[in-house]
PDB file of C-alpha atoms in Angstrom:
ATOM      1  CA  MET O  15      26.143 -35.828   9.021  1.00 52.00           C
ATOM      2  CA  SER O  16      28.555 -32.917   9.246  1.00 56.00           C
ATOM      3  CA  ALA O  17      27.858 -29.198   9.201  1.00 59.00           C
ATOM      4  CA  GLU O  18      29.339 -28.903   5.724  1.00 58.00           C
ATOM      5  CA  THR O  19      26.690 -31.138   4.173  1.00 56.00           C
ATOM      6  CA  PRO O  20      24.987 -29.248   1.356  1.00 54.00           C
ATOM      7  CA  ALA O  21      21.664 -30.987   2.068  1.00 55.00           C
ATOM      8  CA  ALA O  22      21.433 -29.322   5.485  1.00 57.00           C
ATOM      9  CA  ASP O  23      22.069 -25.905   3.962  1.00 64.00           C
ATOM     10  CA  GLY O  24      19.486 -26.540   1.257  1.00 82.00           C
ATOM     11  CA  GLN O  25      16.877 -27.594   3.829  1.00 89.00           C
ATOM     12  CA  PHE O  26      17.471 -24.445   5.898  1.00 90.00           C
ATOM     13  CA  THR O  27      17.301 -22.262   2.812  1.00 91.00           C
ATOM     14  CA  LEU O  28      14.085 -23.949   1.689  1.00 92.00           C
ATOM     15  CA  ARG O  29      12.430 -23.474   5.110  1.00 92.00           C
ATOM     16  CA  ARG O  30      13.577 -19.851   5.263  1.00 92.00           C
ATOM     17  CA  GLN O  31      12.148 -19.153   1.810  1.00 92.00           C
ATOM     18  CA  GLN O  32       8.873 -20.865   2.739  1.00 91.00           C
ATOM     19  CA  PHE O  33       8.611 -18.751   5.886  1.00 91.00           C
ATOM     20  CA  ARG O  34       9.410 -15.632   3.885  1.00 91.00           C
ATOM     21  CA  ALA O  35       6.681 -16.463   1.349  1.00 90.00           C
ATOM     22  CA  TRP O  36       4.189 -17.161   4.169  1.00 89.00           C
ATOM     23  CA  ARG O  37       5.138 -13.938   5.961  1.00 90.00           C
ATOM     24  CA  GLY O  38       4.663 -11.901   2.790  1.00 87.00           C
ATOM     25  CA  THR O  39       1.026 -12.930   2.383  1.00 89.00           C
ATOM     26  CA  ARG O  40      -0.225 -11.609   5.728  1.00 91.00           C
ATOM     27  CA  PRO O  41       0.268  -8.660   8.111  1.00 93.00           C
ATOM     28  CA  PHE O  42       3.125 -10.385   9.933  1.00 94.00           C
ATOM     29  CA  TRP O  43       4.804  -7.365  11.539  1.00 94.00           C
ATOM     30  CA  ALA O  44       1.493  -5.891  12.637  1.00 95.00           C
ATOM     31  CA  GLY O  45       0.637  -9.190  14.330  1.00 95.00           C
ATOM     32  CA  LEU O  46       4.043  -9.311  15.995  1.00 96.00           C
ATOM     33  CA  PHE O  47       3.718  -5.771  17.377  1.00 97.00           C
ATOM     34  CA  VAL O  48       0.186  -6.410  18.652  1.00 96.00           C
ATOM     35  CA  LEU O  49       1.258  -9.724  20.205  1.00 96.00           C
ATOM     36  CA  LEU O  50       4.260  -8.126  21.922  1.00 96.00           C
ATOM     37  CA  SER O  51       2.127  -5.237  23.191  1.00 94.00           C
ATOM     38  CA  GLY O  52       0.014  -7.581  25.275  1.00 93.00           C
ATOM     39  CA  LEU O  53       2.985  -8.871  27.269  1.00 92.00           C
ATOM     40  CA  PRO O  54       3.961  -5.706  29.220  1.00 91.00           C
ATOM     41  CA  ILE O  55       0.333  -4.707  29.672  1.00 90.00           C
ATOM     42  CA  ALA O  56      -0.467  -8.055  31.305  1.00 88.00           C
ATOM     43  CA  TYR O  57       2.863  -8.415  33.176  1.00 84.00           C
ATOM     44  CA  PHE O  58       3.515  -5.103  34.925  1.00 81.00           C
ATOM     45  CA  PRO O  59       0.431  -5.036  37.200  1.00 79.00           C
ATOM     46  CA  TYR O  60       1.557  -8.356  38.689  1.00 78.00           C
ATOM     47  CA  ALA O  61       5.297  -7.642  38.818  1.00 76.00           C
ATOM     48  CA  ASN O  62       7.299  -7.021  41.977  1.00 76.00           C
ATOM     49  CA  LEU O  63      10.364  -4.795  41.590  1.00 73.00           C
ATOM     50  CA  ARG O  64      13.126  -5.470  44.119  1.00 79.00           C
ATOM     51  CA  ILE O  65      15.566  -2.690  44.953  1.00 81.00           C
ATOM     52  CA  GLY O  66      17.915  -4.064  47.586  1.00 84.00           C
ATOM     53  CA  HIS O  67      15.701  -5.098  50.505  1.00 85.00           C
ATOM     54  CA  LEU O  68      12.823  -2.948  49.301  1.00 83.00           C
ATOM     55  CA  THR O  69      10.072  -4.649  47.329  1.00 77.00           C
ATOM     56  CA  LEU O  70       7.934  -2.392  45.196  1.00 70.00           C
ATOM     57  CA  ALA O  71       4.620  -4.026  44.253  1.00 69.00           C
ATOM     58  CA  MET O  72       3.086  -2.747  41.027  1.00 65.00           C
ATOM     59  CA  ALA O  73      -0.274  -4.423  41.702  1.00 64.00           C
ATOM     60  CA  THR O  74      -3.259  -2.257  40.966  1.00 62.00           C
ATOM     61  CA  THR O  75      -6.928  -2.624  41.705  1.00 67.00           C
ATOM     62  CA  ALA O  76      -7.538  -3.216  37.996  1.00 65.00           C
ATOM     63  CA  GLY O  77      -5.118  -6.146  37.714  1.00 76.00           C
ATOM     64  CA  ALA O  78      -7.741  -8.432  36.246  1.00 83.00           C
ATOM     65  CA  GLY O  79      -8.653  -5.831  33.640  1.00 86.00           C
ATOM     66  CA  SER O  80      -5.052  -5.449  32.549  1.00 87.00           C
ATOM     67  CA  LEU O  81      -4.669  -9.217  32.338  1.00 89.00           C
ATOM     68  CA  ILE O  82      -7.748  -9.439  30.105  1.00 91.00           C
ATOM     69  CA  ILE O  83      -6.484  -6.602  27.899  1.00 92.00           C
ATOM     70  CA  GLY O  84      -3.068  -8.245  27.583  1.00 92.00           C
ATOM     71  CA  VAL O  85      -4.491 -11.653  26.704  1.00 94.00           C
ATOM     72  CA  LEU O  86      -6.853 -10.119  24.136  1.00 95.00           C
ATOM     73  CA  LEU O  87      -3.958  -8.286  22.478  1.00 95.00           C
ATOM     74  CA  VAL O  88      -1.945 -11.506  22.272  1.00 96.00           C
ATOM     75  CA  VAL O  89      -4.928 -13.317  20.728  1.00 96.00           C
ATOM     76  CA  LEU O  90      -5.456 -10.479  18.231  1.00 96.00           C
ATOM     77  CA  GLY O  91      -1.779 -10.645  17.263  1.00 95.00           C
ATOM     78  CA  VAL O  92      -1.946 -14.382  16.613  1.00 95.00           C
ATOM     79  CA  SER O  93      -5.198 -13.999  14.679  1.00 95.00           C
ATOM     80  CA  LEU O  94      -3.517 -11.428  12.431  1.00 94.00           C
ATOM     81  CA  TRP O  95      -0.981 -14.102  11.500  1.00 93.00           C
ATOM     82  CA  PHE O  96      -3.373 -16.951  10.806  1.00 93.00           C
ATOM     83  CA  GLN O  97      -6.600 -15.179   9.768  1.00 92.00           C
ATOM     84  CA  LYS O  98      -5.565 -12.270   7.602  1.00 86.00           C
ATOM     85  CA  HIS O  99      -9.146 -11.442   6.604  1.00 91.00           C
ATOM     86  CA  VAL O 100      -9.856 -10.057  10.110  1.00 92.00           C
ATOM     87  CA  ARG O 101      -7.062  -7.497   9.831  1.00 93.00           C
ATOM     88  CA  VAL O 102      -9.283  -4.391   9.992  1.00 94.00           C
ATOM     89  CA  PHE O 103     -11.262  -5.661  12.980  1.00 95.00           C
ATOM     90  CA  ALA O 104      -8.128  -6.804  14.794  1.00 95.00           C
ATOM     91  CA  GLY O 105      -6.342  -3.528  14.070  1.00 95.00           C
ATOM     92  CA  VAL O 106      -9.193  -1.354  15.332  1.00 96.00           C
ATOM     93  CA  ALA O 107      -9.665  -3.603  18.375  1.00 96.00           C
ATOM     94  CA  ALA O 108      -5.929  -3.387  19.161  1.00 96.00           C
ATOM     95  CA  ILE O 109      -6.024   0.418  18.983  1.00 96.00           C
ATOM     96  CA  LEU O 110      -9.090   0.570  21.243  1.00 96.00           C
ATOM     97  CA  LEU O 111      -7.580  -1.869  23.739  1.00 94.00           C
ATOM     98  CA  ALA O 112      -4.371   0.200  23.759  1.00 94.00           C
ATOM     99  CA  LEU O 113      -6.370   3.311  24.605  1.00 94.00           C
ATOM    100  CA  VAL O 114      -8.264   1.489  27.348  1.00 92.00           C
ATOM    101  CA  SER O 115      -4.992   0.187  28.791  1.00 90.00           C
ATOM    102  CA  ILE O 116      -3.786   3.705  29.673  1.00 90.00           C
ATOM    103  CA  PRO O 117      -6.038   4.164  32.712  1.00 88.00           C
ATOM    104  CA  VAL O 118      -6.416   0.461  33.506  1.00 85.00           C
ATOM    105  CA  SER O 119      -2.903  -0.937  33.284  1.00 82.00           C
ATOM    106  CA  ASN O 120      -0.173   1.403  34.589  1.00 79.00           C
ATOM    107  CA  LEU O 121      -0.236   3.759  31.602  1.00 82.00           C
ATOM    108  CA  GLY O 122      -0.523   0.913  29.155  1.00 81.00           C
ATOM    109  CA  GLY O 123       2.412  -1.096  30.452  1.00 81.00           C
ATOM    110  CA  PHE O 124       4.521   2.037  31.054  1.00 85.00           C
ATOM    111  CA  LEU O 125       3.756   3.208  27.491  1.00 90.00           C
ATOM    112  CA  ILE O 126       5.652   0.246  26.010  1.00 92.00           C
ATOM    113  CA  GLY O 127       2.595  -1.905  25.378  1.00 92.00           C
ATOM    114  CA  PHE O 128       0.496   1.124  24.509  1.00 93.00           C
ATOM    115  CA  LEU O 129       2.844   2.280  21.739  1.00 94.00           C
ATOM    116  CA  LEU O 130       3.354  -1.244  20.381  1.00 95.00           C
ATOM    117  CA  ALA O 131      -0.411  -1.796  20.206  1.00 95.00           C
ATOM    118  CA  LEU O 132      -1.000   1.552  18.481  1.00 95.00           C
ATOM    119  CA  VAL O 133       1.687   0.940  15.866  1.00 96.00           C
ATOM    120  CA  GLY O 134       0.644  -2.700  15.322  1.00 96.00           C
ATOM    121  CA  GLY O 135      -3.038  -1.812  15.072  1.00 96.00           C
ATOM    122  CA  ALA O 136      -2.342   0.959  12.577  1.00 96.00           C
ATOM    123  CA  MET O 137      -0.162  -1.381  10.511  1.00 95.00           C
ATOM    124  CA  ALA O 138      -2.915  -4.012  10.518  1.00 95.00           C
ATOM    125  CA  VAL O 139      -5.546  -1.559   9.309  1.00 95.00           C
ATOM    126  CA  ALA O 140      -3.231  -0.177   6.626  1.00 94.00           C
ATOM    127  CA  TRP O 141      -2.018  -3.548   5.319  1.00 92.00           C
ATOM    128  CA  ALA O 142      -3.360  -4.689   1.975  1.00 89.00           C
ATOM    129  CA  PRO O 143      -2.554  -7.957   0.196  1.00 84.00           C
ATOM    130  CA  GLY O 144      -0.112  -7.499  -2.631  1.00 79.00           C
ATOM    131  CA  ALA O 145      -0.355  -8.744  -6.168  1.00 75.00           C
ATOM    132  CA  PRO O 146       0.812 -12.334  -6.552  1.00 69.00           C
ATOM    133  CA  SER O 147       4.331 -12.556  -7.877  1.00 65.00           C
ATOM    134  CA  ALA O 148       5.193 -14.237 -11.148  1.00 67.00           C
ATOM    135  CA  GLN O 149       7.663 -16.507  -9.387  1.00 65.00           C
ATOM    136  CA  GLN O 150       6.093 -19.457  -7.619  1.00 58.00           C
ATOM    137  CA  PRO O 151       6.904 -19.720  -3.904  1.00 56.00           C
ATOM    138  CA  PRO O 152       9.244 -22.576  -3.035  1.00 57.00           C
ATOM    139  CA  GLY O 153       7.812 -25.750  -1.653  1.00 56.00           C
ATOM    140  CA  GLU O 154       4.497 -25.562  -3.505  1.00 57.00           C
ATOM    141  CA  PRO O 155       3.831 -27.943  -6.371  1.00 54.00           C
ATOM    142  CA  ALA O 156       3.839 -26.533  -9.857  1.00 54.00           C
ATOM    143  CA  LYS O 157       0.448 -25.797 -11.378  1.00 56.00           C
ATOM    144  CA  GLY O 158      -0.993 -28.413 -13.654  1.00 52.00           C
ATOM    145  CA  THR O 159       0.950 -31.360 -12.254  1.00 54.00           C
ATOM    146  CA  GLY O 160      -1.966 -32.908 -10.388  1.00 55.00           C
ATOM    147  CA  GLY O 161      -3.412 -34.610 -13.450  1.00 54.00           C
ATOM    148  CA  ALA O 162      -6.614 -32.543 -13.436  1.00 54.00           C
ATOM    149  CA  PRO O 163      -7.270 -30.198 -16.351  1.00 55.00           C
ATOM    150  CA  GLU O 164      -6.661 -26.518 -15.729  1.00 58.00           C
ATOM    151  CA  ALA O 165      -9.451 -23.987 -16.094  1.00 55.00           C
ATOM    152  CA  SER O 166      -9.108 -21.595 -18.981  1.00 56.00           C
ATOM    153  CA  ASP O 167     -10.527 -18.718 -16.946  1.00 55.00           C
ATOM    154  CA  HIS O 168      -8.870 -18.203 -13.551  1.00 57.00           C
ATOM    155  CA  ASP O 169     -11.009 -15.207 -12.595  1.00 57.00           C
ATOM    156  CA  THR O 170     -14.333 -16.655 -11.500  1.00 56.00           C
ATOM    157  CA  THR O 171     -15.497 -13.614  -9.555  1.00 59.00           C
ATOM    158  CA  VAL O 172     -16.892 -11.833 -12.627  1.00 58.00           C
ATOM    159  CA  LEU O 173     -19.740 -13.438 -14.537  1.00 57.00           C
ATOM    160  CA  ARG O 174     -19.226 -13.285 -18.278  1.00 59.00           C
ATOM    161  CA  PRO O 175     -21.880 -13.858 -20.968  1.00 56.00           C
ATOM    162  CA  VAL O 176     -22.050 -17.400 -22.277  1.00 56.00           C
ATOM    163  CA  ASP O 177     -23.268 -16.455 -25.736  1.00 55.00           C
ATOM    164  CA  PRO O 178     -20.439 -15.548 -28.086  1.00 56.00           C
ATOM    165  CA  VAL O 179     -22.596 -12.916 -29.805  1.00 61.00           C
ATOM    166  CA  GLY O 180     -22.593 -10.833 -26.634  1.00 58.00           C
ATOM    167  CA  GLU O 181     -26.310 -11.064 -25.907  1.00 58.00           C
ATOM    168  CA  PRO O 182     -27.209 -10.894 -22.238  1.00 57.00           C
ATOM    169  CA  ASN O 183     -27.800 -14.283 -20.691  1.00 57.00           C
ATOM    170  CA  ASP O 184     -30.117 -13.337 -17.853  1.00 56.00           C
ATOM    171  CA  LEU O 185     -31.798 -16.413 -16.396  1.00 56.00           C
ATOM    172  CA  SER O 186     -33.371 -14.649 -13.427  1.00 57.00           C
ATOM    173  CA  GLY O 187     -36.824 -14.681 -15.036  1.00 55.00           C
ATOM    174  CA  THR O 188     -37.297 -10.920 -14.852  1.00 58.00           C
ATOM    175  CA  SER O 189     -35.723  -9.903 -18.148  1.00 57.00           C
ATOM    176  CA  PRO O 190     -38.084  -9.186 -21.058  1.00 57.00           C
ATOM    177  CA  ALA O 191     -35.368 -10.438 -23.438  1.00 56.00           C
ATOM    178  CA  ASN O 192     -35.941 -14.092 -22.488  1.00 55.00           C
ATOM    179  CA  GLY O 193     -39.723 -13.815 -22.700  1.00 56.00           C
ATOM    180  CA  ALA O 194     -40.452 -14.839 -19.133  1.00 55.00           C
ATOM    181  CA  ASN O 195     -41.230 -11.342 -17.870  1.00 55.00           C
ATOM    182  CA  GLY O 196     -41.051 -12.435 -14.267  1.00 54.00           C
ATOM    183  CA  ARG O 197     -43.494 -15.333 -14.546  1.00 57.00           C
ATOM    184  CA  HIS O 198     -42.449 -18.841 -13.702  1.00 56.00           C
ATOM    185  CA  SER O 199     -44.055 -21.806 -15.376  1.00 55.00           C
ATOM    186  CA  ALA O 200     -44.297 -25.271 -13.952  1.00 57.00           C
ATOM    187  CA  GLY O 201     -44.125 -28.058 -16.182  1.00 49.00           C
TER     188      GLY O 201
END
């Protein structure tokens, strides 16, 4: 198969469009910034800088704390990608961990990790899911092709009255309109 094969180009384009559709439904950039912020925070306390024959050890007494902060930031970044419903918690936790990393981990990974965590955490808190587009994302089957009948009402979060007249249909047993008046009868 040569590089000029149109099937290879179509496959790449399809995968790129699928990734783009996936990325658009979650706080992708916030997760990336939070994930990247954990790397310098966890790395610099254990790094050795060599200048000629001089070795400068960056190890601090709080090396374990900076490692924990870095690993937590990486986990929060990945969770922003795959569990978008925890975005507010992960964003606030990333901001708090960034603030804690200033005294614990060499000024938050020499301010690199600190700034990345602040920006990523703020982006995660501010992100809101967008309205679904009219165009169907590539790679997903078209609606109604599975053989099952489609529902006429797609919004099932709001309860609507069953009676066409518009009378309330309260079956809780506490409404005087249905005659139960809060009493339950067996039998």
